[in-house]
XYZ file of C-alpha atoms in Angstrom:
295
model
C 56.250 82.458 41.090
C 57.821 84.686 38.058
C 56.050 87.823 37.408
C 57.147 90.199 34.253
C 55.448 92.665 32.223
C 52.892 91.736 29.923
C 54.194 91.606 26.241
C 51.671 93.968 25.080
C 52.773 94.254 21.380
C 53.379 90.524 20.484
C 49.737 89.799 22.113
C 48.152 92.547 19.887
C 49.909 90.826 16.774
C 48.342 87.386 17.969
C 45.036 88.465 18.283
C 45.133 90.288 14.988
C 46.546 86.932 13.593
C 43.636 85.314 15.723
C 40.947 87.340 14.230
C 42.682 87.457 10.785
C 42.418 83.501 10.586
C 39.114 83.066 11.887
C 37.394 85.276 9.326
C 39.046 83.456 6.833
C 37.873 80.772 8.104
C 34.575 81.668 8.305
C 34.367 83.274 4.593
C 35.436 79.576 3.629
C 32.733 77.778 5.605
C 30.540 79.985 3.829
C 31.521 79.800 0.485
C 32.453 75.989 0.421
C 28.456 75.413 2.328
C 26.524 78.090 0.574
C 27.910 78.175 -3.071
C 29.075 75.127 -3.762
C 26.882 72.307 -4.974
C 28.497 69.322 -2.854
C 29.067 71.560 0.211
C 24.885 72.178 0.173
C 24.934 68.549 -0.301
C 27.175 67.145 3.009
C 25.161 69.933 5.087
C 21.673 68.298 3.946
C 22.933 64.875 4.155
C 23.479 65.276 7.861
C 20.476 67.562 8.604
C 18.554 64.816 7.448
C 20.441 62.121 9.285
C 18.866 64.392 12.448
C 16.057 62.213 12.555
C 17.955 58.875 13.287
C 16.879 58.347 16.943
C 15.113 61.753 16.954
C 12.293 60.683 19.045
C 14.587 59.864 21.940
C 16.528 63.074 22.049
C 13.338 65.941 21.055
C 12.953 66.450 24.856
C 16.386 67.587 25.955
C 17.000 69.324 22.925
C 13.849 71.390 22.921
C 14.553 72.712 26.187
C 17.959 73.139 25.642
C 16.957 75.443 22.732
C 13.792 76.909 24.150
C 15.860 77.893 27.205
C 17.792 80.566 25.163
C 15.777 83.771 24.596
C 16.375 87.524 24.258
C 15.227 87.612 27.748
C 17.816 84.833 28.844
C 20.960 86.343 26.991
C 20.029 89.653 28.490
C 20.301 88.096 32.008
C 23.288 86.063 31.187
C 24.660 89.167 30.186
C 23.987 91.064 33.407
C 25.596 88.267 35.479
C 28.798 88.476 33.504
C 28.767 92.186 33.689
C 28.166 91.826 37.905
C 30.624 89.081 38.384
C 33.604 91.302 36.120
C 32.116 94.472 38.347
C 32.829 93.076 41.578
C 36.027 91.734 40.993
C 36.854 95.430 40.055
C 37.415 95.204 36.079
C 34.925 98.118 34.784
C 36.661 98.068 31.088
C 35.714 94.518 31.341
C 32.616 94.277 32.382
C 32.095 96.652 28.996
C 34.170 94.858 27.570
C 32.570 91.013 27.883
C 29.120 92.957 26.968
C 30.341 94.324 23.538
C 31.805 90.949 22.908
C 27.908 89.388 23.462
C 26.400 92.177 21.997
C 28.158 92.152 19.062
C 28.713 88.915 18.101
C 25.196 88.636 18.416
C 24.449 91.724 16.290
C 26.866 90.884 13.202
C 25.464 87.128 13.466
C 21.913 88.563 12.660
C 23.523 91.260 10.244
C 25.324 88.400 8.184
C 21.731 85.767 8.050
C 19.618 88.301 6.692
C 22.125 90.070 4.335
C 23.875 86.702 2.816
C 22.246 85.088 0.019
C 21.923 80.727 -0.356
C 21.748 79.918 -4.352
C 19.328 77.002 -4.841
C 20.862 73.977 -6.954
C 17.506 72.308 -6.007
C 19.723 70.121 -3.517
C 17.126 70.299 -0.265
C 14.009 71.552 -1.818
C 12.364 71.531 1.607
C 13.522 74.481 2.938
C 13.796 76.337 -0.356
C 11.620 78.969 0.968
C 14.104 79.421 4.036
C 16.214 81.345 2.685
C 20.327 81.688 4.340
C 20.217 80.498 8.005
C 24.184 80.753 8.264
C 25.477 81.802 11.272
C 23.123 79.846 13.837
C 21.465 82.522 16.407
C 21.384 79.764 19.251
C 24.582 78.686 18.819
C 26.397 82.239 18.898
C 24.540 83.013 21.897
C 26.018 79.893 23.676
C 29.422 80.733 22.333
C 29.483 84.201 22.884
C 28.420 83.675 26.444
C 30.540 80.693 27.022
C 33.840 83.187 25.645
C 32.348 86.297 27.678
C 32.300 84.410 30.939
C 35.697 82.562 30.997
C 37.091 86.436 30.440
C 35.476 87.427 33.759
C 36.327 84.491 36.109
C 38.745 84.610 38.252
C 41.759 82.484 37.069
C 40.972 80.032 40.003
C 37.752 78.962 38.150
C 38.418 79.737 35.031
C 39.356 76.389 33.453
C 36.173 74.705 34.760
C 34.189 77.477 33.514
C 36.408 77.043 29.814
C 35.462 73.280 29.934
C 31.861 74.308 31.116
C 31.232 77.007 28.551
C 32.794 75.225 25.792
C 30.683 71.439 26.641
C 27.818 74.095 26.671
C 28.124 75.999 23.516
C 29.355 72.539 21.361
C 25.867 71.133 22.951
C 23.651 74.244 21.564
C 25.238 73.854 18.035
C 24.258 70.077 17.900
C 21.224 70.387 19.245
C 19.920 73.069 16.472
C 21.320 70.568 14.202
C 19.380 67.690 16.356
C 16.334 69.517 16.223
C 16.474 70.548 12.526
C 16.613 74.284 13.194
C 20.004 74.196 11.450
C 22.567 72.810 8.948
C 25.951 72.034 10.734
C 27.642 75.065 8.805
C 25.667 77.620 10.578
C 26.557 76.610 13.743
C 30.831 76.688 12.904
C 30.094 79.497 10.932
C 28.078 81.204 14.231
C 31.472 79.763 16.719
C 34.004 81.291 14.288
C 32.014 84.699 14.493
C 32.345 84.776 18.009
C 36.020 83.556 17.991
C 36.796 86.930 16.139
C 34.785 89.343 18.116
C 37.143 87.366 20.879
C 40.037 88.280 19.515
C 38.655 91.809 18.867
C 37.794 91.881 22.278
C 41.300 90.906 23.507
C 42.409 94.114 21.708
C 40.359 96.687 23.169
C 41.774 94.549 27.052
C 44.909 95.740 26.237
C 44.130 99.033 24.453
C 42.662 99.287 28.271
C 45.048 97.984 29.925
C 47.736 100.002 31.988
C 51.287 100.231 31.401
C 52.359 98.935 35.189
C 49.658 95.802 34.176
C 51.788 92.238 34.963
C 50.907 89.038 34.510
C 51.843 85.661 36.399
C 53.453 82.764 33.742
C 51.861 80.669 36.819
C 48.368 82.323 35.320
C 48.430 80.120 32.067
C 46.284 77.446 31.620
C 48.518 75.991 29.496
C 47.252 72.242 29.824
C 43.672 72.898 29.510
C 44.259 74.943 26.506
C 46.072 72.136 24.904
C 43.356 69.237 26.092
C 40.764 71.589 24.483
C 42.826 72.441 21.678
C 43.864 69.279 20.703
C 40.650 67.771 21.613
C 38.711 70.426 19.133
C 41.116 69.474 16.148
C 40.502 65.659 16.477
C 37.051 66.506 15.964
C 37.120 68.881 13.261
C 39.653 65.835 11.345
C 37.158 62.935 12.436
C 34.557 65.489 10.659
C 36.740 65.991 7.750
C 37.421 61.941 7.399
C 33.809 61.138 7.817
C 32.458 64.317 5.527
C 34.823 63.069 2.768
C 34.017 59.313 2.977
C 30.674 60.998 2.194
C 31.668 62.739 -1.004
C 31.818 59.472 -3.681
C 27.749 59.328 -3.080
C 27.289 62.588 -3.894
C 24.804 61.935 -7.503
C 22.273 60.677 -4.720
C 19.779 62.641 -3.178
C 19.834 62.833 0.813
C 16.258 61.395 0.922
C 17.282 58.358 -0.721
C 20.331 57.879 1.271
C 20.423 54.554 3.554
C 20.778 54.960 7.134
C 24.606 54.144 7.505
C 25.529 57.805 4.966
C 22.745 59.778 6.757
C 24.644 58.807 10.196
C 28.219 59.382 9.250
C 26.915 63.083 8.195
C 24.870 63.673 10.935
C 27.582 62.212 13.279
C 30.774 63.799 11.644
C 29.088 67.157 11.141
C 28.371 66.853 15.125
C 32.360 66.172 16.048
C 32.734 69.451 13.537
C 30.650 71.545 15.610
C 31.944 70.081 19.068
C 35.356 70.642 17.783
C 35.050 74.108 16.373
C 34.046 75.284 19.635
C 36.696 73.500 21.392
C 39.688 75.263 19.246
C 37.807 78.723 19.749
C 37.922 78.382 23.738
C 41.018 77.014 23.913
C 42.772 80.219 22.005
C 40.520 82.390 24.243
C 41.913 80.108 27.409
C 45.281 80.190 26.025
C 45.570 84.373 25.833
C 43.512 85.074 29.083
C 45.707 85.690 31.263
C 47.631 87.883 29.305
C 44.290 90.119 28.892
C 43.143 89.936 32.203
C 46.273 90.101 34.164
C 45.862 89.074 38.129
C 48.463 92.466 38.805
C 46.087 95.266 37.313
C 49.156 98.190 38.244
């Protein structure tokens, strides 16, 4: 087993980079689904393909979604703070908690202070207003990311796999249950994938100069199956999304079922996928942040 000193620098610049590229990518989820007239489109075509087969699948997704509360984060939160406080890691037990906390915070911040033009596209929920990031689905992600940072590295991959099948299901299922369009929940995923990386930073900021880490530590094959997994989604999305595109001049009421399904269906592989790319960087850095040696 090799142990060496943990490359502080060279991690802070990849979690800069990290947070950097998610942002990005959320300000063009945002722009491309808020204000412009075919993104609005593709996200109403597959909320309304939600109700293919809806009547099967309103059970399990209500109490998937009812499940999550202020009440519930708060005790999800106290958990992760207990397990990262028994395993000795006070900086991150605060650390996991502002990661919840304020993903959860800027979320909120960002739905009530963005604006959604209307280009009369889904006059239904006019009155609505912006619903991008998804609530539900950052609190899934964010305490999906906050509890693979606490684990111990011999559980951490099934908790990665757990947290990540977990947080993808959430995102669907406020798209299953109409709550939201598929944008807000990637939008909501790539919030939390940046206060992640931010996160990381203040781990090492923390960290002490005798900290090591094991190269034995990486989970370098379940951050590639998750990784690669994630982007084979998010290009099945893209594929279906842009097979989409040439019946744009129709509204998504009068769409036939096969168009309402490749939305609904591609914009689910999107969401699935987004979340699998976030986890696996946070998988893939880990061990580097949380380092088995603490000096």
């Amino acid at each position: 087993m090799r142990v060496r000193a943990t490359p502080r620098g060279w991690t802070a610049v990849w979690l800069v980079v990290l947070a950097i590229v998610q942002a990005a990518a959320f300000i063009a989820v945002w722009r491309v689904a808020v204000h412009v007239e075919i993104g609005q489109w593709i996200d109403t075509v597959a909320l309304t393909g939600n109700r293919i087969g809806q009547d099967r699948i309103d059970g399990p997704v209500d109490r998937i979604l009812n499940a999550m509360s202020v009440v519930s984060l708060l005790a999800a939160t106290a958990v992760i703070g207990f397990i990262a406080l028994i395993r000795g890691r006070i900086a991150l037990a605060v650390t996991a908690t502002l990661l919840i906390a304020g993903a959860n915070a800027t979320t909120q911040l960002l739905k009530y202070g963005l604006a959604r033009p209307d280009f009369g596209i889904d006059p239904e929920r006019i009155y609505a207003g912006n619903s991008l990031p998804s609530g539900h689905a950052t609190v899934a992600a964010s305490v999906a990311v906050a509890l693979v940072l606490v684990l111990p590295r011999t559980v951490r991959v099934f908790g990665a796999f757990l947290g990540a099948g977990y947080a993808a299901i959430a995102g669907v299922a406020t798209l299953s249950a109409g709550w939201h369009r598929p944008s807000d929940a990637v939008a909501a995923f790539l919030v939390v994938g940046v206060w992640a990386a931010l996160a990381g930073l203040v781990l090492l900021i923390t960290q002490r100069e005798q900290a090591q880490v094991e190269s034995a530590d990486a989970h370098r094959v379940a951050a590639t199956v998750l990784g690669v997994g994630g982007v084979l989604a998010v290009v099945a999305c893209g594929l279906a999304l842009a097979w989409l595109v040439d019946l744009r001049g129709t509204p998504p009421g009068e769409l036939a079922r096969r168009p309402l399904l490749v939305g609904y269906a591609g914009s689910a592989a999107g969401i699935a996928g987004t979340m699998g790319v976030v986890m696996a960087l946070v998988l893939a850095a880990v061990h580097r942040l949380v380092p088995r040696v603490k000096g």
